[in-house]
Tab-separated table of C-alpha atoms and ligand atoms in Angstrom:
chain	number	residue	atom	x	y	z
A	143	ARG	CA	-42.545	15.710	21.490
A	144	ALA	CA	-38.647	16.317	21.828
A	145	LYS	CA	-38.700	13.075	23.995
A	146	SER	CA	-40.380	10.753	21.314
A	147	LEU	CA	-38.279	12.443	18.380
A	148	GLY	CA	-35.339	11.541	20.491
A	149	ARG	CA	-36.581	7.970	21.047
A	150	ASN	CA	-37.059	7.715	17.171
A	151	THR	CA	-33.731	8.946	16.497
A	152	TYR	CA	-32.454	6.399	18.611
A	153	ALA	CA	-34.394	3.772	17.194
A	154	PHE	CA	-33.234	4.802	13.599
A	155	TYR	CA	-29.683	5.026	14.996
A	156	THR	CA	-29.724	1.172	16.242
A	157	GLN	CA	-31.524	0.092	13.115
A	158	SER	CA	-28.564	1.846	10.927
A	159	ILE	CA	-25.912	0.233	13.468
A	160	THR	CA	-27.648	-3.253	12.924
A	161	ARG	CA	-27.659	-2.857	9.070
A	162	GLN	CA	-23.977	-1.725	9.569
A	163	SER	CA	-23.153	-4.833	11.056
A	164	GLN	CA	-25.434	-7.090	8.854
A	165	HIS	CA	-23.668	-5.496	5.817
A	166	LYS	CA	-19.772	-5.999	7.699
A	167	GLN	CA	-20.888	-9.594	8.223
A	168	ARG	CA	-22.084	-10.233	4.774
A	169	ILE	CA	-18.568	-8.745	3.365
A	170	TYR	CA	-16.513	-10.977	5.960
A	171	GLY	CA	-18.418	-14.046	4.755
A	172	GLU	CA	-18.120	-13.492	0.967
A	173	LEU	CA	-14.209	-12.264	1.732
A	174	LYS	CA	-13.649	-15.944	3.160
A	175	ASP	CA	-15.120	-17.441	0.157
A	176	ALA	CA	-13.190	-14.919	-1.937
A	177	LEU	CA	-10.045	-15.989	-0.481
A	178	GLU	CA	-10.672	-19.652	-1.327
A	179	GLN	CA	-12.029	-19.248	-4.753
A	180	ASP	CA	-9.353	-17.030	-6.223
A	181	GLN	CA	-11.059	-13.684	-6.569
A	182	LEU	CA	-8.574	-11.376	-5.072
A	183	ARG	CA	-6.027	-9.886	-7.582
A	184	LEU	CA	-3.178	-7.829	-7.444
A	185	TYR	CA	-3.010	-4.402	-9.540
A	186	TYR	CA	0.455	-2.776	-10.047
A	187	GLN	CA	0.879	0.940	-9.985
A	188	PRO	CA	4.704	2.100	-11.278
A	189	GLN	CA	7.082	3.963	-9.231
A	190	VAL	CA	9.275	6.048	-11.458
A	191	GLU	CA	13.019	7.495	-10.394
A	192	LEU	CA	12.608	11.007	-11.104
A	193	ALA	CA	16.055	11.488	-12.171
A	194	THR	CA	16.294	8.663	-14.893
A	195	GLY	CA	12.575	7.831	-15.857
A	196	ARG	CA	13.423	4.339	-14.765
A	197	VAL	CA	10.534	2.090	-13.297
A	198	THR	CA	12.457	0.401	-10.666
A	199	SER	CA	9.138	-0.877	-8.471
A	200	VAL	CA	5.641	-1.106	-8.439
A	201	GLU	CA	3.103	-0.961	-5.708
A	202	ALA	CA	0.608	-3.787	-5.338
A	203	LEU	CA	-2.705	-2.776	-4.558
A	204	ILE	CA	-5.394	-5.539	-3.939
A	205	ARG	CA	-8.639	-5.659	-5.756
A	206	TRP	CA	-11.542	-8.073	-5.425
A	207	GLN	CA	-13.187	-9.385	-8.615
A	208	HIS	CA	-16.517	-9.671	-6.730
A	209	PRO	CA	-18.869	-12.328	-8.631
A	210	GLN	CA	-21.931	-9.703	-8.618
A	211	GLN	CA	-20.258	-6.004	-7.719
A	212	GLY	CA	-17.185	-6.259	-10.036
A	213	LEU	CA	-13.974	-4.893	-9.203
A	214	LEU	CA	-13.924	-3.709	-5.664
A	215	THR	CA	-11.238	-1.375	-4.220
A	216	PRO	CA	-9.802	-1.969	-0.798
A	217	ASN	CA	-11.841	0.519	0.993
A	218	HIS	CA	-14.646	-1.744	0.398
A	219	PHE	CA	-13.006	-4.727	2.481
A	220	ILE	CA	-9.840	-4.012	4.019
A	221	PRO	CA	-11.418	-2.344	7.143
A	222	VAL	CA	-13.971	-5.255	7.627
A	223	ALA	CA	-10.989	-7.705	7.466
A	224	GLU	CA	-8.973	-6.069	9.930
A	225	GLU	CA	-12.042	-5.422	12.298
A	226	ARG	CA	-12.986	-9.213	12.026
A	227	GLY	CA	-9.764	-10.757	12.101
A	228	LEU	CA	-9.157	-11.857	8.625
A	229	ILE	CA	-6.353	-9.299	7.664
A	230	HIS	CA	-3.740	-11.625	8.366
A	231	LYS	CA	-4.858	-14.316	5.888
A	232	VAL	CA	-5.567	-11.519	3.046
A	233	THR	CA	-1.601	-10.187	3.627
A	234	LEU	CA	-0.303	-13.560	3.078
A	235	TRP	CA	-2.174	-14.262	0.125
A	236	VAL	CA	-1.076	-10.566	-1.042
A	237	ILE	CA	2.740	-11.457	-0.141
A	238	GLU	CA	2.659	-14.918	-1.606
A	239	ALA	CA	1.098	-13.577	-4.770
A	240	ALA	CA	3.697	-10.928	-5.173
A	241	CYS	CA	6.215	-13.655	-4.446
A	242	ARG	CA	5.012	-15.503	-7.335
A	243	GLN	CA	4.807	-12.454	-9.565
A	244	LEU	CA	8.624	-11.584	-8.658
A	245	ALA	CA	9.620	-15.022	-9.435
A	246	ASP	CA	7.908	-14.900	-12.756
A	247	TRP	CA	9.361	-11.433	-13.520
A	248	GLN	CA	13.096	-12.647	-12.601
A	249	SER	CA	12.593	-15.402	-14.876
A	250	GLN	CA	12.157	-13.028	-17.476
A	251	GLY	CA	15.135	-10.819	-16.796
A	252	MET	CA	12.897	-8.212	-15.466
A	253	GLU	CA	14.208	-6.371	-12.530
A	254	VAL	CA	11.310	-4.745	-10.948
A	255	ASP	CA	10.551	-4.755	-7.184
A	256	ILE	CA	7.263	-4.948	-5.721
A	257	ALA	CA	6.044	-3.163	-2.299
A	258	VAL	CA	2.940	-4.550	-0.517
A	259	ASN	CA	0.908	-2.899	2.226
A	260	VAL	CA	1.010	-4.607	5.386
A	261	SER	CA	-1.400	-4.019	8.376
A	262	PRO	CA	-0.578	-3.247	11.898
A	263	ARG	CA	-2.350	-6.297	12.998
A	264	ASP	CA	-0.079	-8.616	10.867
A	265	PHE	CA	2.639	-7.810	13.494
A	266	ALA	CA	0.379	-8.989	16.475
A	267	ILE	CA	0.894	-12.643	14.705
A	268	ASP	CA	3.905	-14.336	16.208
A	269	ASP	CA	5.172	-16.084	13.280
A	270	PHE	CA	4.706	-13.156	10.772
A	271	TYR	CA	8.231	-13.050	9.879
A	272	ASP	CA	8.904	-16.434	9.755
A	273	GLN	CA	5.518	-16.924	7.192
A	274	VAL	CA	7.126	-14.232	4.799
A	275	GLU	CA	10.715	-15.568	5.093
A	276	GLN	CA	9.340	-18.985	4.177
A	277	LEU	CA	7.276	-17.744	1.406
A	278	LEU	CA	10.528	-15.689	-0.532
A	279	LYS	CA	12.571	-19.139	0.071
A	280	GLN	CA	9.735	-21.145	-1.489
A	281	TYR	CA	9.463	-18.883	-4.585
A	282	GLN	CA	13.096	-18.100	-4.569
A	283	VAL	CA	12.780	-14.220	-4.486
A	284	GLU	CA	15.445	-12.136	-3.421
A	285	PRO	CA	14.528	-10.483	-0.185
A	286	LYS	CA	15.467	-7.034	-1.655
A	287	ARG	CA	12.791	-6.981	-4.268
A	288	MET	CA	10.154	-6.948	-1.680
A	289	HIS	CA	8.980	-3.794	0.025
A	290	LEU	CA	6.893	-3.790	2.826
A	291	GLU	CA	4.601	-0.367	3.294
A	292	LEU	CA	3.414	0.642	6.817
A	293	THR	CA	1.492	3.709	7.805
A	294	GLU	CA	3.152	5.949	10.281
A	295	ASN	CA	0.594	5.222	13.014
A	296	THR	CA	1.028	1.803	12.585
A	297	LEU	CA	4.328	2.174	14.174
A	298	LEU	CA	3.437	4.113	16.950
A	299	ASN	CA	0.613	1.769	18.284
A	300	GLN	CA	2.735	-1.243	19.255
A	301	PRO	CA	6.071	0.158	18.817
A	302	ARG	CA	8.383	-2.653	20.522
A	303	GLN	CA	7.063	-5.903	19.010
A	304	ILE	CA	6.871	-4.260	15.839
A	305	ILE	CA	10.294	-2.722	15.782
A	306	GLU	CA	11.698	-5.823	16.629
A	307	THR	CA	10.191	-7.597	13.539
A	308	LEU	CA	11.021	-4.875	11.409
A	309	GLU	CA	14.712	-5.376	12.245
A	310	ARG	CA	14.338	-8.717	11.409
A	311	PHE	CA	13.174	-8.117	8.019
A	312	ARG	CA	15.659	-5.489	7.419
A	313	ALA	CA	18.362	-7.795	8.187
A	314	LEU	CA	16.937	-10.360	5.861
A	315	GLY	CA	17.424	-7.711	3.295
A	316	VAL	CA	13.588	-6.717	2.840
A	317	GLN	CA	13.012	-2.750	2.421
A	318	LEU	CA	10.628	-1.181	4.679
A	319	ALA	CA	8.655	2.049	3.646
A	320	ILE	CA	6.603	4.391	6.063
A	321	ASP	CA	3.481	4.972	4.025
A	322	ASP	CA	1.186	8.311	3.863
A	323	PHE	CA	4.035	9.888	5.605
A	324	GLY	CA	2.947	13.509	7.433
A	325	THR	CA	-0.808	12.344	8.327
A	326	GLY	CA	0.746	10.825	11.524
A	327	TYR	CA	2.086	11.844	14.920
A	328	ALA	CA	5.386	10.233	14.984
A	329	SER	CA	8.124	12.646	16.705
A	330	LEU	CA	11.549	13.191	14.623
A	331	ALA	CA	13.189	11.515	17.565
A	332	TYR	CA	11.070	8.463	17.274
A	333	LEU	CA	11.245	8.527	13.061
A	334	ARG	CA	15.050	8.470	13.650
A	335	SER	CA	15.056	5.457	15.565
A	336	LEU	CA	12.936	3.258	13.079
A	337	PRO	CA	14.623	0.687	10.946
A	338	VAL	CA	13.319	1.952	7.524
A	339	ASP	CA	14.522	2.835	4.357
A	340	LYS	CA	12.075	4.979	2.663
A	341	LEU	CA	9.355	7.629	3.318
A	342	LYS	CA	6.387	8.132	1.046
A	343	ILE	CA	5.048	11.422	1.034
A	344	ASP	CA	1.203	11.517	1.636
A	345	ARG	CA	-0.640	12.765	-1.526
A	346	SER	CA	-2.473	15.258	0.262
A	347	PHE	CA	0.864	17.452	0.339
A	348	VAL	CA	1.869	16.222	-3.389
A	349	ASN	CA	-1.380	17.926	-3.938
A	350	ASP	CA	-0.485	21.261	-2.848
A	351	ILE	CA	1.960	21.374	-5.418
A	352	SER	CA	-0.934	22.674	-8.030
A	353	ALA	CA	-0.498	25.064	-11.260
A	354	ALA	CA	-2.421	27.596	-9.019
A	355	ALA	CA	-0.553	27.510	-5.724
A	356	HIS	CA	2.969	26.027	-5.672
A	357	ASP	CA	2.744	25.502	-1.971
A	358	THR	CA	5.951	23.275	-1.623
A	359	THR	CA	6.482	23.911	2.191
A	360	ILE	CA	5.831	20.217	3.558
A	361	VAL	CA	6.969	18.581	0.509
A	362	ARG	CA	10.380	20.379	1.061
A	363	ALA	CA	10.683	19.787	4.781
A	364	VAL	CA	9.742	16.138	4.256
A	365	ILE	CA	12.697	15.613	1.438
A	366	GLY	CA	15.050	17.586	3.621
A	367	LEU	CA	14.125	15.380	6.588
A	368	SER	CA	14.625	12.189	4.065
A	369	LYS	CA	17.786	13.358	2.972
A	370	ALA	CA	19.202	14.017	6.781
A	371	PHE	CA	18.208	10.398	7.643
A	372	SER	CA	19.457	8.866	4.317
A	373	LEU	CA	16.169	7.753	3.196
A	374	THR	CA	14.793	7.230	-0.093
A	375	VAL	CA	11.743	9.631	-0.717
A	376	VAL	CA	8.966	8.738	-2.691
A	377	ALA	CA	5.981	11.063	-3.763
A	378	GLU	CA	2.581	9.430	-4.045
A	379	GLY	CA	-0.597	10.983	-5.864
A	380	VAL	CA	1.748	12.697	-8.489
A	381	GLU	CA	-1.161	13.770	-11.296
A	382	THR	CA	0.577	16.435	-13.213
A	383	GLU	CA	3.720	17.103	-14.868
A	384	ILE	CA	4.032	20.470	-13.082
A	385	GLN	CA	4.136	18.156	-9.850
A	386	GLN	CA	6.455	15.649	-11.290
A	387	ASP	CA	9.040	18.526	-12.396
A	388	MET	CA	8.771	20.263	-9.201
A	389	LEU	CA	9.401	17.070	-7.029
A	390	ARG	CA	12.483	16.287	-9.348
A	391	GLU	CA	13.913	20.185	-8.667
A	392	LEU	CA	13.157	19.487	-4.931
A	393	GLY	CA	15.224	16.360	-4.729
A	394	CYS	CA	12.610	13.650	-4.609
A	395	ASP	CA	13.856	10.360	-5.667
A	396	VAL	CA	10.384	8.390	-6.709
A	397	GLY	CA	7.407	9.596	-8.084
A	398	GLN	CA	4.189	7.328	-8.243
A	399	GLY	CA	0.417	8.522	-9.333
A	400	TYR	CA	-2.165	8.831	-11.971
A	401	PHE	CA	0.297	11.063	-14.099
A	402	TYR	CA	2.375	7.730	-14.825
A	403	ASN	CA	-0.903	5.430	-14.456
A	404	LYS	CA	-3.504	4.078	-12.299
A	405	PRO	CA	-2.950	0.589	-10.716
A	406	LEU	CA	-3.041	-1.724	-13.683
A	407	SER	CA	-3.592	-5.602	-13.981
A	408	GLU	CA	-0.522	-7.404	-14.781
A	409	SER	CA	-0.808	-7.731	-18.465
A	410	ASP	CA	-1.596	-3.867	-18.553
A	411	PHE	CA	1.034	-3.225	-16.534
A	412	ARG	CA	3.232	-5.064	-18.712
A	413	GLU	CA	1.986	-3.247	-21.955
A	414	TRP	CA	2.563	0.232	-20.442
A	415	LEU	CA	6.024	-0.732	-19.232
A	416	THR	CA	7.097	-1.653	-22.842
A	417	GLN	CA	5.872	1.580	-24.229
A	418	TRP	CA	7.125	3.687	-21.420
A	419	GLN	CA	10.534	2.090	-21.751
A	420	GLN	CA	10.630	2.896	-25.682
A	421	ARG	CA	9.381	6.430	-24.985
A	422	GLU	CA	12.148	6.592	-22.563
A	423	ARG	CA	15.121	5.435	-24.799
A	424	GLY	CA	13.483	6.962	-28.071
B	1117	LIG	P1	-1.949	3.518	-0.242
B	1117	LIG	O1	-1.052	2.405	0.229
B	1117	LIG	O2	-1.597	4.860	0.249
B	1117	LIG	O3	-2.312	3.350	-1.612
B	1117	LIG	C1	-2.250	4.487	-2.538
B	1117	LIG	C2	-3.645	4.833	-2.992
B	1117	LIG	O4	-3.777	5.986	-3.797
B	1117	LIG	C3	-4.085	3.822	-3.949
B	1117	LIG	O5	-5.757	3.323	-3.665
B	1117	LIG	C4	-4.015	4.173	-5.205
B	1117	LIG	O6	-4.898	3.947	-6.248
B	1117	LIG	C5	-4.343	5.918	-5.059
B	1117	LIG	N1	-3.438	6.612	-5.991
B	1117	LIG	C6	-2.446	6.337	-6.860
B	1117	LIG	N2	-2.285	7.238	-7.353
B	1117	LIG	C7	-3.054	8.468	-7.389
B	1117	LIG	C8	-3.097	9.758	-7.648
B	1117	LIG	O7	-2.659	10.275	-8.584
B	1117	LIG	N3	-4.375	10.405	-7.282
B	1117	LIG	C9	-5.094	9.935	-6.246
B	1117	LIG	N4	-6.176	10.713	-6.046
B	1117	LIG	N5	-5.028	8.478	-5.825
B	1117	LIG	C10	-3.947	7.878	-6.274
B	1117	LIG	P2	-6.349	1.894	-3.464
B	1117	LIG	O8	-5.689	0.827	-4.496
B	1117	LIG	O9	-7.531	2.295	-3.540
B	1117	LIG	O10	-5.810	1.616	-2.304
B	1117	LIG	C11	-6.182	2.454	-0.775
B	1117	LIG	C12	-5.426	2.115	0.128
B	1117	LIG	O11	-6.043	0.695	0.594
B	1117	LIG	C13	-4.018	2.094	-0.006
B	1117	LIG	O12	-3.301	3.077	0.401
B	1117	LIG	C14	-3.706	1.051	1.364
B	1117	LIG	O13	-3.599	1.642	2.505
B	1117	LIG	C15	-4.795	-0.066	1.201
B	1117	LIG	N6	-4.351	-1.066	0.597
B	1117	LIG	C16	-4.121	-1.312	-0.816
B	1117	LIG	N7	-4.043	-2.679	-0.976
B	1117	LIG	C17	-3.956	-3.317	0.155
B	1117	LIG	C18	-3.370	-4.559	0.819
B	1117	LIG	O14	-3.123	-5.367	-0.330
B	1117	LIG	N8	-3.365	-4.764	2.101
B	1117	LIG	C19	-3.762	-3.758	2.801
B	1117	LIG	N9	-3.423	-4.225	4.284
B	1117	LIG	N10	-4.083	-2.494	2.539
B	1117	LIG	C20	-4.159	-2.107	1.316
B	1118	LIG	MG1	0.942	2.097	0.190
B	1119	LIG	MG1	-0.051	5.902	0.550
B	1120	LIG	MG1	-2.239	7.717	0.706
C-alpha cells in the first residue's frame, strides 16, 4: 500500500512538473510576442526626499498588458524570462523605454530621474554596458538621470565581472543602488568595496516600524551604515505616516511606498505629481 501510494505521489509530482513547464513554455512564447507587439508597460512609483518632500526620482516597474489576462505584475513573467534566457531583451526594452521617457520629461523641463531594475544575468552579456551607453546617447539622456537597481545577492554571485561593469557605469555617471538591502548575505567589508551610490532598505524591515511596535533596530543600523559609507539611503514599502516620520527622524534620505502612491501609468503619475507639488507648496 505504501508503495503504491508512493508511486501515485510520484506520478502526481511528475504530472505537476510537466504542467508547470508547459505553463512556463506558454509564458515564454507569449512574452516573446509581447516584446514585439508592444504589450509591455512601465509604471512609475515616486521616490520622495524625506527632508524636503520633493519627488526627485521614480522607480520604473514593468507591467505586461496581456491581451487576455489584463495587467500582469513582474512575478508572473520575470522569473520565466530569467530562466529561459529572455531577460536581456526585457531589460533592454525597459532601459530604452526609460530613456524615451527621460528624454520626453527633459524636453518639458521636468527633472525627475528614473531607476530601473536589472537582473544578474544582464551582466553575463559582454556588451551590456555598451548597449546602455548607446541608448543614453541615442535619446540624449544625461547618464545621471538613470539609476540601476541590483539586489544584494546579484552582487555576490559573479562579483568580478559585475564589479568591473558597475565601475564603468559609475564612471559614465549612472547611479547604482543595492535593492532589497538586508535580505542578502553580503559582508560589510565586501559592501564597502562595491561601487554603489545608494542602499534601498528592504520593505520587510520598514514594516517593523508599525503603530504597534516600533522595532527600528535594523533600519537604524542600515541608516548608520549608509552614512558611514556616504551612501544615500532609501526606504521601500513606506505605507504609513508614522513610518515616514520615524524614517525621517532616523536620518533616512528617501521614502518610497504606498503611503505616497502605488506604481502608476505615466499619465496617472503626472497627475499625481502636479497635485503633490501643489500640496507641498500650499
Ligand atoms: P522591487 O524592485 O523591490 O520593487 C518594489 C516592489 O514593491 C514593487 O512590486 C512595488 O509595487 C512594491 N511596493 C512598492 N511600495 C510598496 C508598499 O508600500 N507596500 C508593499 N507591500 N509593496 C510595495 P512589483 O512592481 O510587483 O515588482 C516586484 C519585483 O519585480 C521588483 O521588486 C523587482 O525585483 C522586479 N521587477 C520589477 N520591474 C522589473 C524590471 O523591469 N526588470 C526586472 N529584471 N525586474 C523587475
Ligand atoms: Mg527595485
Ligand atoms: Mg526593492
Ligand atoms: Mg523588495
